[in-house]
Amino acid sequence: MLGNYRENLNQKQEFEENVYDSIREGMIIIDKQGTIQLINKAIADLLAIDCEKYINKTIFALPAFDELRQDFWEIIEEKGSYIKNDFSLQNNESTILLNLKIYPLKEKDIKTCGAVILVEDVTKKIEMEKQLLLNDKLTSIGRFTAGIAHEINNPLGTIANFVETILIDEKDETKRNYLESIRSETNRISSIVKGLLNFSRQSKAEFGIVDLREVVELSLKICQYQKEYEQYEIIREFKEELPYVTGNFNQLQQVFINMILNAFESMETGDTLTISMQNSPDSETVNVSFIDTGSGIESQYLQKIFDPFFTTKEERQGVGLGLSISYGIIKNHGGDIKVESTLNKGSIFTVSLPIYL
């Protein structure tokens, strides 16, 4: 009889533990003193801890929970339920965002005897929301850009036509050189405007087979006319054999020029820009990394770096569109841009593009 009772008790306990571990949200049960009575498997996975080591220890021994000490006691003793959204936690060198929901446990006489804490990982959800918001911003800036581009095109066409007309009869070599320079610059502006229109239309330009080595080399050739170019060391780290990618040469060149000039803006005399190209481990993409030893980016700005109009330097020329346009182009190519940065040490911008099949 006693044996059956113990067996039933064990089965009930095992069943309860299975239920707790089946819950997707992390769950912690504490008593009124804040001592942990139960932790489920989801918490162990979220916090990368061994649950058994924390049983019968204070809740504030868990990573990052110490700063909530005051909130816990307010909840248990006064408020009832409590929710804390977007709670940041450092986990294995990465930051995860959690939502905390805390509910008091009540005894039969309605006295608080502890609390149930539910912990939900909302990192991916928030990243998706930010991605959707960024896409909305890019759509809005696309409409705005289209209007500006059309306004520039009209007077630009007039200038180009007058230059061609004057060149027909102009014999003076010096004046012809000036006019040729004007024609060259108007063509360059026209190309930039065309790129803005392509971006604003959110449509795919003509794609073909692209050798990224050629794109990088031509981009560097264009950037060498920057007055600061000679002050920096440029290192190329290209794998001997790299597959081609599918894309639009001019648009990718625009992205790479933006990456290079963005690096230059953070660098000082003697700094290094390394451009590395290699296959991804799964051989599905070619990764082009722009690695500078410049000033770096503060961590609080990394989530905003691809937002339209975002810039970290007030005195910088431009209005913070280069990276957002680059982001839109690469996404339109089915690729991705990622950034890593350490303040006062430098940044790494990595462009990943699918290989040509």
Tab-separated table of C-alpha atoms in Angstrom, residues 84-308:
chain	number	residue	atom	x	y	z
A	84	LYS	CA	8.855	44.071	-17.707
A	85	ASN	CA	9.423	44.201	-21.477
A	86	ASP	CA	12.694	44.218	-23.435
A	87	PHE	CA	14.812	43.234	-20.461
A	88	SER	CA	18.410	43.044	-21.716
A	89	LEU	CA	20.692	40.176	-20.723
A	90	GLN	CA	24.252	39.393	-21.777
A	91	ASN	CA	24.559	35.719	-22.676
A	92	ASN	CA	27.662	34.064	-24.150
A	93	GLU	CA	29.009	37.337	-25.600
A	94	SER	CA	25.652	38.176	-27.210
A	95	THR	CA	22.737	40.225	-25.946
A	96	ILE	CA	19.283	38.687	-25.681
A	97	LEU	CA	16.052	40.548	-24.979
A	98	LEU	CA	13.553	39.081	-22.540
A	99	ASN	CA	10.030	39.807	-21.411
A	100	LEU	CA	9.437	39.099	-17.716
A	101	LYS	CA	5.988	38.351	-16.313
A	102	ILE	CA	5.751	38.006	-12.545
A	103	TYR	CA	2.687	36.713	-10.694
A	104	PRO	CA	2.404	36.257	-6.907
A	105	LEU	CA	1.567	32.834	-5.499
A	106	LYS	CA	-1.281	32.969	-2.978
A	107	GLU	CA	-2.069	30.685	-0.049
A	108	LYS	CA	-5.643	29.768	0.862
A	109	ASP	CA	-5.854	32.702	3.266
A	110	ILE	CA	-4.853	34.974	0.328
A	111	LYS	CA	-1.430	35.639	1.805
A	112	THR	CA	1.441	35.885	-0.682
A	113	CYS	CA	3.733	32.881	-0.324
A	114	GLY	CA	5.986	33.431	-3.338
A	115	ALA	CA	5.924	34.224	-7.032
A	116	VAL	CA	5.884	32.625	-10.475
A	117	ILE	CA	8.266	34.264	-12.940
A	118	LEU	CA	7.769	33.641	-16.670
A	119	VAL	CA	10.642	34.554	-18.987
A	120	GLU	CA	10.185	34.836	-22.773
A	121	ASP	CA	13.001	35.338	-25.293
A	122	VAL	CA	11.780	38.072	-27.670
A	123	THR	CA	15.107	38.763	-29.407
A	124	LYS	CA	14.062	37.388	-32.806
A	125	LYS	CA	10.634	38.977	-32.586
A	126	ILE	CA	12.106	42.419	-31.933
A	127	GLU	CA	14.691	41.946	-34.691
A	128	MET	CA	11.871	41.137	-37.126
A	129	GLU	CA	9.922	44.211	-36.004
A	130	LYS	CA	12.996	46.379	-36.541
A	131	GLN	CA	13.493	44.794	-39.958
A	132	LEU	CA	9.904	45.599	-40.954
A	133	LEU	CA	10.306	49.160	-39.671
A	134	LEU	CA	13.511	49.580	-41.665
A	135	ASN	CA	11.788	48.278	-44.807
A	136	ASP	CA	9.002	50.818	-44.276
A	137	LYS	CA	11.569	53.587	-43.895
A	138	LEU	CA	13.341	52.487	-47.068
A	139	THR	CA	10.046	52.550	-48.957
A	140	SER	CA	9.340	56.081	-47.717
A	141	ILE	CA	12.803	57.326	-48.559
A	142	GLY	CA	12.433	55.718	-51.972
A	143	ARG	CA	9.420	57.900	-52.777
A	144	PHE	CA	11.216	60.975	-51.455
A	145	THR	CA	14.346	60.171	-53.474
A	146	ALA	CA	12.372	59.721	-56.699
A	147	GLY	CA	11.040	63.273	-56.440
A	148	ILE	CA	14.501	64.731	-55.851
A	149	ALA	CA	16.009	62.707	-58.706
A	150	HIS	CA	13.447	63.971	-61.208
A	151	GLU	CA	14.022	67.576	-60.098
A	152	ILE	CA	17.780	67.169	-60.642
A	153	ASN	CA	17.377	65.469	-64.022
A	154	ASN	CA	15.603	68.390	-65.682
A	155	PRO	CA	18.277	71.122	-65.245
A	156	LEU	CA	21.008	68.504	-65.686
A	157	GLY	CA	19.661	67.646	-69.130
A	158	THR	CA	19.674	71.313	-70.081
A	159	ILE	CA	23.318	71.706	-68.998
A	160	ALA	CA	24.339	68.586	-70.935
A	161	ASN	CA	22.619	69.803	-74.112
A	162	PHE	CA	24.250	73.251	-73.936
A	163	VAL	CA	27.689	71.678	-73.423
A	164	GLU	CA	27.275	69.470	-76.494
A	165	THR	CA	26.105	72.451	-78.566
A	166	ILE	CA	29.034	74.655	-77.525
A	167	LEU	CA	31.554	71.865	-78.157
A	168	ILE	CA	30.515	71.664	-81.807
A	169	ASP	CA	31.960	75.099	-82.645
A	170	GLU	CA	34.514	75.634	-79.871
A	171	LYS	CA	38.100	75.621	-81.225
A	172	ASP	CA	40.034	76.832	-78.188
A	173	GLU	CA	41.743	73.800	-76.636
A	174	THR	CA	41.632	75.108	-73.061
A	175	LYS	CA	37.931	75.885	-73.267
A	176	ARG	CA	37.266	72.496	-74.869
A	177	ASN	CA	39.021	70.821	-71.926
A	178	TYR	CA	36.802	72.742	-69.514
A	179	LEU	CA	33.713	71.722	-71.447
A	180	GLU	CA	34.844	68.091	-71.558
A	181	SER	CA	35.233	68.189	-67.781
A	182	ILE	CA	31.720	69.614	-67.417
A	183	ARG	CA	30.364	66.879	-69.691
A	184	SER	CA	32.167	64.190	-67.710
A	185	GLU	CA	30.816	65.508	-64.405
A	186	THR	CA	27.253	65.848	-65.710
A	187	ASN	CA	27.446	62.247	-66.904
A	188	ARG	CA	28.603	61.225	-63.443
A	189	ILE	CA	25.734	63.107	-61.792
A	190	SER	CA	23.337	61.519	-64.277
A	191	SER	CA	24.630	58.077	-63.316
A	192	ILE	CA	24.133	58.854	-59.615
A	193	VAL	CA	20.594	60.096	-60.253
A	194	LYS	CA	19.849	56.945	-62.249
A	195	GLY	CA	21.031	54.903	-59.276
A	196	LEU	CA	18.724	56.864	-56.980
A	197	LEU	CA	15.801	56.231	-59.320
A	198	ASN	CA	16.579	52.510	-59.424
A	199	PHE	CA	16.617	52.501	-55.629
A	200	SER	CA	13.372	54.466	-55.366
A	201	ARG	CA	11.532	52.155	-57.735
A	202	GLN	CA	12.414	49.157	-55.560
A	203	SER	CA	12.731	47.163	-58.777
A	204	LYS	CA	15.489	44.873	-59.940
A	205	ALA	CA	17.937	46.361	-62.401
A	206	GLU	CA	19.333	44.104	-65.110
A	207	PHE	CA	21.243	41.293	-63.459
A	208	GLY	CA	24.078	39.301	-64.933
A	209	ILE	CA	27.205	37.393	-63.987
A	210	VAL	CA	29.499	39.580	-61.882
A	211	ASP	CA	33.135	39.105	-60.876
A	212	LEU	CA	33.400	40.774	-57.474
A	213	ARG	CA	37.160	41.227	-57.892
A	214	GLU	CA	36.473	43.590	-60.785
A	215	VAL	CA	33.856	45.464	-58.753
A	216	VAL	CA	36.282	45.947	-55.854
A	217	GLU	CA	39.188	47.024	-58.061
A	218	LEU	CA	37.109	49.558	-59.994
A	219	SER	CA	35.626	50.880	-56.741
A	220	LEU	CA	39.122	51.383	-55.311
A	221	LYS	CA	40.215	53.093	-58.522
A	222	ILE	CA	37.355	55.582	-58.192
A	223	CYS	CA	38.038	56.147	-54.480
A	224	GLN	CA	41.743	56.823	-55.081
A	225	TYR	CA	40.803	60.359	-56.123
A	226	GLN	CA	39.762	61.082	-52.554
A	227	LYS	CA	42.390	63.408	-51.093
A	228	GLU	CA	42.797	61.151	-48.034
A	229	TYR	CA	43.436	57.984	-50.079
A	230	GLU	CA	47.233	58.169	-49.928
A	231	GLN	CA	47.135	58.473	-46.128
A	232	TYR	CA	45.778	54.959	-45.649
A	233	GLU	CA	47.129	51.478	-46.215
A	234	ILE	CA	44.867	49.386	-48.457
A	235	ILE	CA	45.255	45.610	-48.148
A	236	ARG	CA	43.619	43.117	-50.491
A	237	GLU	CA	42.961	39.610	-49.207
A	238	PHE	CA	41.337	37.805	-52.116
A	239	LYS	CA	41.030	34.053	-52.353
A	240	GLU	CA	42.659	32.843	-55.584
A	241	GLU	CA	39.510	31.252	-56.984
A	242	LEU	CA	36.164	32.822	-56.228
A	243	PRO	CA	32.836	31.998	-57.872
A	244	TYR	CA	30.914	34.667	-59.717
A	245	VAL	CA	27.742	36.143	-58.252
A	246	THR	CA	24.482	37.179	-59.854
A	247	GLY	CA	23.921	40.910	-59.725
A	248	ASN	CA	24.072	44.347	-61.262
A	249	PHE	CA	27.665	45.538	-61.637
A	250	ASN	CA	26.900	49.262	-61.254
A	251	GLN	CA	24.728	48.828	-58.174
A	252	LEU	CA	27.305	46.610	-56.465
A	253	GLN	CA	29.980	49.148	-57.330
A	254	GLN	CA	27.845	51.825	-55.666
A	255	VAL	CA	27.644	49.687	-52.518
A	256	PHE	CA	31.385	48.986	-52.419
A	257	ILE	CA	32.243	52.658	-52.939
A	258	ASN	CA	29.944	53.499	-50.026
A	259	MET	CA	31.662	50.857	-47.879
A	260	ILE	CA	35.121	52.202	-48.729
A	261	LEU	CA	34.240	55.878	-48.213
A	262	ASN	CA	32.417	55.029	-44.989
A	263	ALA	CA	35.603	53.381	-43.722
A	264	PHE	CA	37.716	56.373	-44.800
A	265	GLU	CA	35.506	58.722	-42.766
A	266	SER	CA	36.358	56.844	-39.569
A	267	MET	CA	40.093	56.470	-40.299
A	268	GLU	CA	43.123	58.613	-39.582
A	269	THR	CA	46.530	58.840	-41.229
A	270	GLY	CA	48.295	55.466	-41.046
A	271	ASP	CA	45.128	53.426	-40.502
A	272	THR	CA	44.454	50.305	-42.547
A	273	LEU	CA	41.525	49.201	-44.689
A	274	THR	CA	41.557	45.494	-45.482
A	275	ILE	CA	39.198	44.180	-48.141
A	276	SER	CA	38.747	40.438	-47.784
A	277	MET	CA	36.842	38.143	-50.152
A	278	GLN	CA	36.083	34.487	-49.535
A	279	ASN	CA	33.429	31.808	-49.887
A	280	SER	CA	31.038	31.259	-47.008
A	281	PRO	CA	31.473	27.941	-45.132
A	282	ASP	CA	28.362	26.556	-46.847
A	283	SER	CA	29.662	27.728	-50.271
A	284	GLU	CA	26.346	29.445	-51.014
A	285	THR	CA	27.595	33.035	-50.858
A	286	VAL	CA	30.688	35.129	-51.455
A	287	ASN	CA	31.501	37.325	-48.464
A	288	VAL	CA	33.247	40.657	-49.005
A	289	SER	CA	34.486	42.214	-45.758
A	290	PHE	CA	35.646	45.814	-45.364
A	291	ILE	CA	37.806	45.827	-42.232
A	292	ASP	CA	39.084	49.186	-40.995
A	293	THR	CA	41.187	50.212	-38.008
A	294	GLY	CA	39.297	53.464	-37.574
A	295	SER	CA	37.348	54.987	-34.716
A	296	GLY	CA	34.659	52.291	-34.565
A	297	ILE	CA	30.973	52.688	-33.759
A	298	GLU	CA	29.378	52.860	-30.326
A	299	SER	CA	27.312	49.744	-29.588
A	300	GLN	CA	24.159	51.815	-29.023
A	301	TYR	CA	24.268	52.936	-32.678
A	302	LEU	CA	24.807	49.551	-34.341
A	303	GLN	CA	21.076	48.758	-34.543
A	304	LYS	CA	20.447	52.082	-36.325
A	305	ILE	CA	23.410	52.134	-38.685
A	306	PHE	CA	21.356	51.205	-41.772
A	307	ASP	CA	18.455	53.553	-40.969
A	308	PRO	CA	17.839	56.316	-43.544
